[in-house]
Amino acid sequence: MAGRSEIVVRFAGEGGQGVVTAAEMMARAASGVGFHALTFATFPSQIIGGPTWTQARISRSPVLAPGDSVDILVAFNAAAYEEHRVDVRDGGVILIDPSITPDPNDPGHRCITVPFDELAKQTGESRAANMVVMGGLSRLVNMPVQYFKEFVSTRFAGREGVVEANHMALDLGLAHLAEEAPVSDLGEPDPPTYKQLFIKGNDAVSLGAMHAGVEFYMGYPISPATPILIYMERNLVGPGRFAYQATSEVESITSVLGASFAGKKAMTATSGPGFTLMGEGIGLGWMAELPCVIVNVQRGGPATGLPTKTEQSDLLSALSPAHGDSRLPVIAPGTVEECFYATVAAFNWAERAQCPVILLSEHTLAERAQNIPKPDLAATPVENRVTYQGKNGYLRYDARELSPMPLPGGPGAYTANGSEHDSYGDTTHLPARHVQMTERRFGKLKLLEDGTFESERKAAKIAIMPWGGSKGSVREAYDMLREEGMDIGWNYTMYLNPLPPKLLEELLSKDLVIVPELNYQGQFASVLRSLRVNAEAITQYTGLPFKAGQLAQRIRSMIAAAPKATAKQAVKV
Amino acid sequence: MSANNPEYDFTWCPGCGDFGVRRALEFAMGEWNAKYETPMANNVVVAGIGCSGNLVHLLEGDQPYGFHGIHGRSLPIALGVKMARPELNVVTVAGDGDFLGIGAEHIGPQAARNLNVCAVIMDNSVYGLTKGQASPTTAQGAVTNSTPYGKLETPIDPLELYLTLGVTYIASSYSVKPRDLAKLIFDGMEHPGFSIVHVQSPCTTYNDTFEVLKGNKKKGIDPTAWTIPDDHDPSDRAQARAIIEQGGVPLGVIYKDETRASFDAGADDIRERASHKDVATLLAAYDL
Ligand SMILES: Cc1ncc(C[n+]2csc(CCOP(=O)(O)OP(=O)(O)O)c2C)c(N)n1
Ligand code: SF4
Ligand SMILES: [Mg+2]
């Protein structure tokens, strides 16, 4: 798909060579002038150096996935050139550093040598190598260099010297490639009429929490969730608010529960290893009925796993992070924009059902920078806790469902108890009480059946249903197959537990629900099967996101291999 | 709370030291409420898991708020309560296994932060609730349910540990005289920082140390408990260390450092210094 109204540029090299910021800068500049753009980033596992690459996809219409084939590769060293050139499409361009000798037997690619560092030095700002690249790229993608200049002027506003040097770097890069034919003509952007943000998934989660009224945050540093901690420590200030670094995830979750008990909207964020440590605490929150939001920004697992790669392998543990009979509410955003709304929804659910809610994000979303429509705060309602205002002697856990929460200092003193308890909160072992309280805790999930969902071509007997951050790539695969005329439908929701009942009803009517997901076991498909949906997973566990083209092929094969009636129906149209 | 609910089926064994600690805590909270003219609801008791933690369900009379969490985590739960609502009086109650075993990782950080919470530790040198296993303070060589050939480790000295970690109020006592203990707990509540009142609270079923603590002249047993002399200066670290090194069970305030700011005072300071932006402004930082 790349090449016409869109372009994919990959930057590969070592950490510290500006690789990480290059794609973001390019995407930011492009969306600043009205294109749609998003980035994809992998990180080196070491602090300084180490192979890494990032990618920017720029398009005239909205995009949700990193993009399959690379139009332009910028290789900062020989290893990057060797590793990544296979991903460059035929006719694509590779910009290389003079230290790299291009393979003479590679006629499919146009290799152009650019002395990034040398040109940067001429500007007096040796760190401007990135801008040399951008100048060259502006030529190759036929995007006026003026766009990048405007970006630089805003980015370094007030620092004239830096602006000047970077402008010069852009000109030098452009001049160096002046004779080269463009790889693509993006054409004029078609700027959206609505207001936009350029933001990463993690920041969208943080802002969602701020809008929802988070008041208390504790978290322990862990990739890829750390930016949420940093954001909260910086911004969750002011009267009645508190954010601080915890000494472990055990401390994070238990302090969050303490704050919730004391009346605050509370949150913590972590990734797999920390989430596992939180298990017992999350169970306590479920048992004692304390609202809070736990963000798990998934990475590859188990154990330390793949700290800087993506995976969707914590779904089962998100549903059941603790021992014992529990099923936690889980919301998994699928786009950067959804990261904002999912977080608001998670707080609303938590307060409404007085229960921990798991927000399941993932590495690709967390680090994806993208232009999104600016959330309309006024149109995004926030729910607050129902607090008890009556007299003392309150039976906090008496009703079958929700009952107002007493707050320390106020009437209705009770004991929030992790042991099975009676109406007052005191420990009990009576069978009738365990029955009552278990049903009460599960019964509250009914209050959360208001999740929205997407449904297209409802009548089709085969549906494609991704979850979480695979949404974008899967959607592209779906669109490809629909263009071929395949009779398939589309379902999607970020509300994974409880599933919206109407959606479940729809899924139950399907012959086959295909769930592409980034884990070995096909976790969501297995959950759907436990709900009697005929679900089959298409799995991938490389630490990388799906490629739409490959996925479309796997869907074709799966449908072809499906029982005859199903397959025939699908290719009928 | 037992008066409220006949269902509650746990009781301490006859003579258990925890009875005295409960009484002392009731006195201390009562005194707190009287002094500050606050309702009982302003007190939050965060309990560990053990016979000791069950205290939160056994308080009599006017009820405070309670939080009976999970084993070893009374301190971080209290951290959340206190930093959310610094105006509340937050007390933790836990056993030696809960506080010094599974939960020991939480003492250092709260000491470093000088969290304004009062921790009342009921040390019986045994895991009572799980029926008699060795705890961190069980003597070396002791034969218990879980150390059939004798405990191999040396016991830790909690008081020395607290002092080393930088706890700013350290008191030691036993559960024999609730009125005296109540004074130490009240003093700990008043202390603007992290206070630990370490109480020898004998387990009459698995490790009855009452006689050893109080002594028995007839049997020629000298008491291990001894009263800290009046001329002890608790603000002097060296003197505090000397008290601890004398061994036995000192009764009274060992150490008190009132010079360090508490964690909530630090948080207040951040609130003063950091500029607080509304959501619209935060959002605008990402405007295209
Ligand atoms: C994570 C976890 N591990 C183990 C237990 C079992 N357990 C309950 S109480 C206890 C020990 C209690 O000893 P201590 O804290 O000294 O309290 P005591 O009963 O002596 O007052 C243990 C090991 C548990 N509840 N949770
Ligand atoms: S087992 Fe020991 S600590 Fe527990 S209630 Fe009985 S006497 Fe008290
Ligand atoms: Mg004990």
Short mmCIF file of N, CA and C and ligand atoms in Angstrom, two decimals, chain B residues 10-18 51-52 124 126 128-129 201-206, ligand 2:
data_model
loop_
_atom_site.label_atom_id
_atom_site.label_comp_id
_atom_site.label_asym_id
_atom_site.label_seq_id
_atom_site.Cartn_x
_atom_site.Cartn_y
_atom_site.Cartn_z
N PHE B 10 -13.40 -15.49 66.04
CA PHE B 10 -12.03 -15.61 66.53
C PHE B 10 -11.94 -15.03 67.93
N THR B 11 -11.28 -15.74 68.82
CA THR B 11 -10.96 -15.15 70.12
C THR B 11 -9.50 -15.47 70.44
N TRP B 12 -8.86 -14.57 71.17
CA TRP B 12 -7.50 -14.88 71.62
C TRP B 12 -7.57 -15.95 72.71
N CYS B 13 -6.52 -16.76 72.82
CA CYS B 13 -6.46 -17.78 73.87
C CYS B 13 -6.43 -17.07 75.23
N PRO B 14 -6.89 -17.76 76.26
CA PRO B 14 -6.86 -17.16 77.59
C PRO B 14 -5.45 -16.69 77.94
N GLY B 15 -5.36 -15.46 78.42
CA GLY B 15 -4.07 -14.94 78.88
C GLY B 15 -3.20 -14.37 77.79
N CYS B 16 -3.61 -14.48 76.55
CA CYS B 16 -2.79 -13.97 75.44
C CYS B 16 -2.40 -12.51 75.68
N GLY B 17 -1.16 -12.19 75.37
CA GLY B 17 -0.68 -10.83 75.59
C GLY B 17 -1.44 -9.78 74.79
N ASP B 18 -2.01 -10.19 73.69
CA ASP B 18 -2.67 -9.21 72.81
C ASP B 18 -3.86 -8.51 73.47
N CYS B 51 -2.59 -13.53 64.80
CA CYS B 51 -3.47 -13.35 65.96
C CYS B 51 -3.49 -11.86 66.30
N SER B 52 -2.31 -11.25 66.22
CA SER B 52 -2.15 -9.84 66.55
C SER B 52 -3.05 -8.94 65.70
N ASN B 124 5.70 -11.92 69.87
CA ASN B 124 5.62 -13.10 70.75
C ASN B 124 6.64 -14.15 70.34
N VAL B 126 6.94 -15.85 67.81
CA VAL B 126 6.38 -17.07 67.22
C VAL B 126 5.30 -16.68 66.21
N GLY B 128 1.90 -17.20 65.74
CA GLY B 128 0.81 -17.72 66.55
C GLY B 128 -0.32 -18.30 65.71
N LEU B 129 -0.80 -17.51 64.78
CA LEU B 129 -2.00 -17.89 64.05
C LEU B 129 -1.81 -19.18 63.25
N SER B 201 4.48 -9.28 73.61
CA SER B 201 3.09 -9.65 73.85
C SER B 201 3.01 -11.18 73.81
N PRO B 202 3.25 -11.81 74.95
CA PRO B 202 3.46 -13.26 74.96
C PRO B 202 2.30 -14.08 74.41
N CYS B 203 2.67 -15.16 73.77
CA CYS B 203 1.72 -16.14 73.26
C CYS B 203 1.61 -17.24 74.30
N THR B 204 0.51 -17.24 75.00
CA THR B 204 0.40 -18.20 76.11
C THR B 204 0.30 -19.62 75.62
N THR B 205 -0.06 -19.81 74.37
CA THR B 205 -0.20 -21.16 73.84
C THR B 205 1.12 -21.74 73.30
N TYR B 206 1.86 -20.94 72.56
CA TYR B 206 3.07 -21.49 71.92
C TYR B 206 4.39 -20.97 72.47
S1 SF4 C 2 -1.97 -18.58 69.65
FE1 SF4 C 2 -0.78 -17.29 70.98
S2 SF4 C 2 -0.82 -15.30 70.03
FE2 SF4 C 2 -2.47 -16.48 69.17
S3 SF4 C 2 -4.23 -15.99 70.40
FE3 SF4 C 2 -3.35 -17.81 71.24
S4 SF4 C 2 -1.99 -17.04 72.79
FE4 SF4 C 2 -2.45 -15.33 71.53
#
